[in-house]
PDB file of C-alpha atoms in Angstrom:
ATOM      1  CA  UNK A   1      -0.017   0.015   0.011  1.00 78.00           C
ATOM      2  CA  UNK A   2       2.809   2.321   0.885  1.00 80.00           C
ATOM      3  CA  UNK A   3       4.609   1.693  -2.492  1.00 84.00           C
ATOM      4  CA  UNK A   4       1.320   2.457  -4.364  1.00 84.00           C
ATOM      5  CA  UNK A   5       0.979   5.712  -2.642  1.00 80.00           C
ATOM      6  CA  UNK A   6       4.592   6.536  -3.221  1.00 84.00           C
ATOM      7  CA  UNK A   7       4.307   5.908  -6.986  1.00 81.00           C
ATOM      8  CA  UNK A   8       1.045   7.765  -7.158  1.00 78.00           C
ATOM      9  CA  UNK A   9       2.634  10.668  -5.329  1.00 82.00           C
ATOM     10  CA  UNK A  10       5.625  10.584  -7.654  1.00 81.00           C
ATOM     11  CA  UNK A  11       3.217  10.627 -10.765  1.00 78.00           C
ATOM     12  CA  UNK A  12       1.138  13.527  -9.341  1.00 80.00           C
ATOM     13  CA  UNK A  13       4.288  15.449  -8.551  1.00 80.00           C
ATOM     14  CA  UNK A  14       5.663  15.068 -12.102  1.00 80.00           C
ATOM     15  CA  UNK A  15       4.540  18.064 -14.112  1.00 85.00           C
ATOM     16  CA  UNK A  16       5.249  16.500 -17.460  1.00 87.00           C
ATOM     17  CA  UNK A  17       3.032  13.449 -16.673  1.00 83.00           C
ATOM     18  CA  UNK A  18       0.231  15.627 -15.286  1.00 85.00           C
ATOM     19  CA  UNK A  19       0.371  17.861 -18.365  1.00 87.00           C
ATOM     20  CA  UNK A  20       0.041  14.907 -20.650  1.00 88.00           C
ATOM     21  CA  UNK A  21      -2.755  13.564 -18.499  1.00 86.00           C
ATOM     22  CA  UNK A  22      -4.565  16.932 -18.550  1.00 87.00           C
ATOM     23  CA  UNK A  23      -4.211  17.110 -22.359  1.00 91.00           C
ATOM     24  CA  UNK A  24      -5.692  13.655 -22.769  1.00 92.00           C
ATOM     25  CA  UNK A  25      -8.656  14.472 -20.607  1.00 91.00           C
ATOM     26  CA  UNK A  26      -9.149  17.761 -22.347  1.00 91.00           C
ATOM     27  CA  UNK A  27      -9.040  15.954 -25.788  1.00 91.00           C
ATOM     28  CA  UNK A  28     -11.597  13.383 -24.535  1.00 92.00           C
ATOM     29  CA  UNK A  29     -13.780  16.321 -23.318  1.00 90.00           C
ATOM     30  CA  UNK A  30     -13.686  18.100 -26.735  1.00 89.00           C
ATOM     31  CA  UNK A  31     -14.441  14.873 -28.557  1.00 90.00           C
ATOM     32  CA  UNK A  32     -17.523  14.201 -26.399  1.00 90.00           C
ATOM     33  CA  UNK A  33     -18.669  17.887 -26.714  1.00 89.00           C
ATOM     34  CA  UNK A  34     -18.170  17.674 -30.540  1.00 89.00           C
ATOM     35  CA  UNK A  35     -20.260  14.547 -30.616  1.00 89.00           C
ATOM     36  CA  UNK A  36     -23.086  16.110 -28.729  1.00 90.00           C
ATOM     37  CA  UNK A  37     -22.922  19.197 -30.962  1.00 90.00           C
ATOM     38  CA  UNK A  38     -23.073  16.960 -34.084  1.00 90.00           C
ATOM     39  CA  UNK A  39     -25.990  15.173 -32.691  1.00 91.00           C
ATOM     40  CA  UNK A  40     -27.870  18.504 -32.045  1.00 92.00           C
ATOM     41  CA  UNK A  41     -27.138  19.770 -35.552  1.00 93.00           C
ATOM     42  CA  UNK A  42     -28.495  16.539 -36.991  1.00 93.00           C
ATOM     43  CA  UNK A  43     -31.579  16.569 -34.949  1.00 94.00           C
ATOM     44  CA  UNK A  44     -32.242  20.268 -36.067  1.00 95.00           C
ATOM     45  CA  UNK A  45     -31.783  19.308 -39.660  1.00 95.00           C
ATOM     46  CA  UNK A  46     -34.157  16.515 -39.395  1.00 96.00           C
ATOM     47  CA  UNK A  47     -36.742  18.701 -37.695  1.00 95.00           C
ATOM     48  CA  UNK A  48     -36.396  21.298 -40.509  1.00 95.00           C
ATOM     49  CA  UNK A  49     -36.915  18.581 -43.086  1.00 95.00           C
ATOM     50  CA  UNK A  50     -40.045  17.223 -41.342  1.00 95.00           C
ATOM     51  CA  UNK A  51     -41.419  20.748 -41.055  1.00 95.00           C
ATOM     52  CA  UNK A  52     -40.858  21.364 -44.723  1.00 94.00           C
ATOM     53  CA  UNK A  53     -42.578  18.057 -45.550  1.00 94.00           C
ATOM     54  CA  UNK A  54     -45.450  19.018 -43.438  1.00 93.00           C
ATOM     55  CA  UNK A  55     -45.816  22.382 -44.994  1.00 92.00           C
ATOM     56  CA  UNK A  56     -45.732  20.666 -48.541  1.00 91.00           C
ATOM     57  CA  UNK A  57     -48.521  18.214 -47.493  1.00 88.00           C
ATOM     58  CA  UNK A  58     -50.659  21.113 -46.175  1.00 88.00           C
ATOM     59  CA  UNK A  59     -50.214  23.005 -49.370  1.00 86.00           C
ATOM     60  CA  UNK A  60     -51.105  19.934 -51.450  1.00 85.00           C
ATOM     61  CA  UNK A  61     -54.217  19.386 -49.320  1.00 83.00           C
ATOM     62  CA  UNK A  62     -55.242  22.935 -49.938  1.00 80.00           C
ATOM     63  CA  UNK A  63     -54.766  22.698 -53.675  1.00 79.00           C
ATOM     64  CA  UNK A  64     -56.751  19.378 -53.765  1.00 76.00           C
ATOM     65  CA  UNK A  65     -59.573  20.785 -51.651  1.00 75.00           C
ATOM     66  CA  UNK A  66     -59.800  23.873 -54.074  1.00 72.00           C
ATOM     67  CA  UNK A  67     -59.902  21.461 -57.029  1.00 68.00           C
ATOM     68  CA  UNK A  68     -62.494  19.315 -55.418  1.00 72.00           C
ATOM     69  CA  UNK A  69     -64.696  22.340 -54.741  1.00 69.00           C
ATOM     70  CA  UNK A  70     -64.296  23.464 -58.322  1.00 67.00           C
ATOM     71  CA  UNK A  71     -65.014  19.968 -59.613  1.00 65.00           C
ATOM     72  CA  UNK A  72     -68.371  19.685 -57.753  1.00 72.00           C
ATOM     73  CA  UNK A  73     -69.778  22.356 -59.987  1.00 72.00           C
ATOM     74  CA  UNK A  74     -68.533  20.761 -63.291  1.00 68.00           C
ATOM     75  CA  UNK A  75     -70.546  18.454 -65.494  1.00 74.00           C
ATOM     76  CA  UNK A  76     -69.445  14.805 -65.441  1.00 74.00           C
ATOM     77  CA  UNK A  77     -67.145  14.956 -68.418  1.00 78.00           C
ATOM     78  CA  UNK A  78     -65.420  18.084 -67.416  1.00 77.00           C
ATOM     79  CA  UNK A  79     -65.011  16.594 -63.923  1.00 74.00           C
ATOM     80  CA  UNK A  80     -63.419  13.516 -65.404  1.00 78.00           C
ATOM     81  CA  UNK A  81     -61.004  15.606 -67.473  1.00 80.00           C
ATOM     82  CA  UNK A  82     -60.046  17.597 -64.339  1.00 73.00           C
ATOM     83  CA  UNK A  83     -59.532  14.411 -62.377  1.00 76.00           C
ATOM     84  CA  UNK A  84     -57.324  12.978 -65.041  1.00 80.00           C
ATOM     85  CA  UNK A  85     -55.205  16.160 -65.091  1.00 78.00           C
ATOM     86  CA  UNK A  86     -54.646  15.821 -61.357  1.00 72.00           C
ATOM     87  CA  UNK A  87     -54.002  12.017 -61.580  1.00 74.00           C
ATOM     88  CA  UNK A  88     -51.213  12.544 -64.043  1.00 65.00           C
ATOM     89  CA  UNK A  89     -49.238  14.805 -61.623  1.00 58.00           C
TER      90      UNK A  89
END
């Protein structure tokens, strides 16, 4: 036990070894912080993509609803032609 404490005391007292140890711990901290930052950026990017997709769906629904309202007042043949125009998109 005494020898272990002596060795540990010698390591702690050595400024070079402590500087290397501090650099390793600092590098590990930066690596972990970078990983967290990358994960946050990826989550924000995915949220933006989902939001854009939801806006696109909403706009398509609005367009389809407008076309459906317009098609209600059309005669059968004109309604079929309008439906075929939308089906080809």
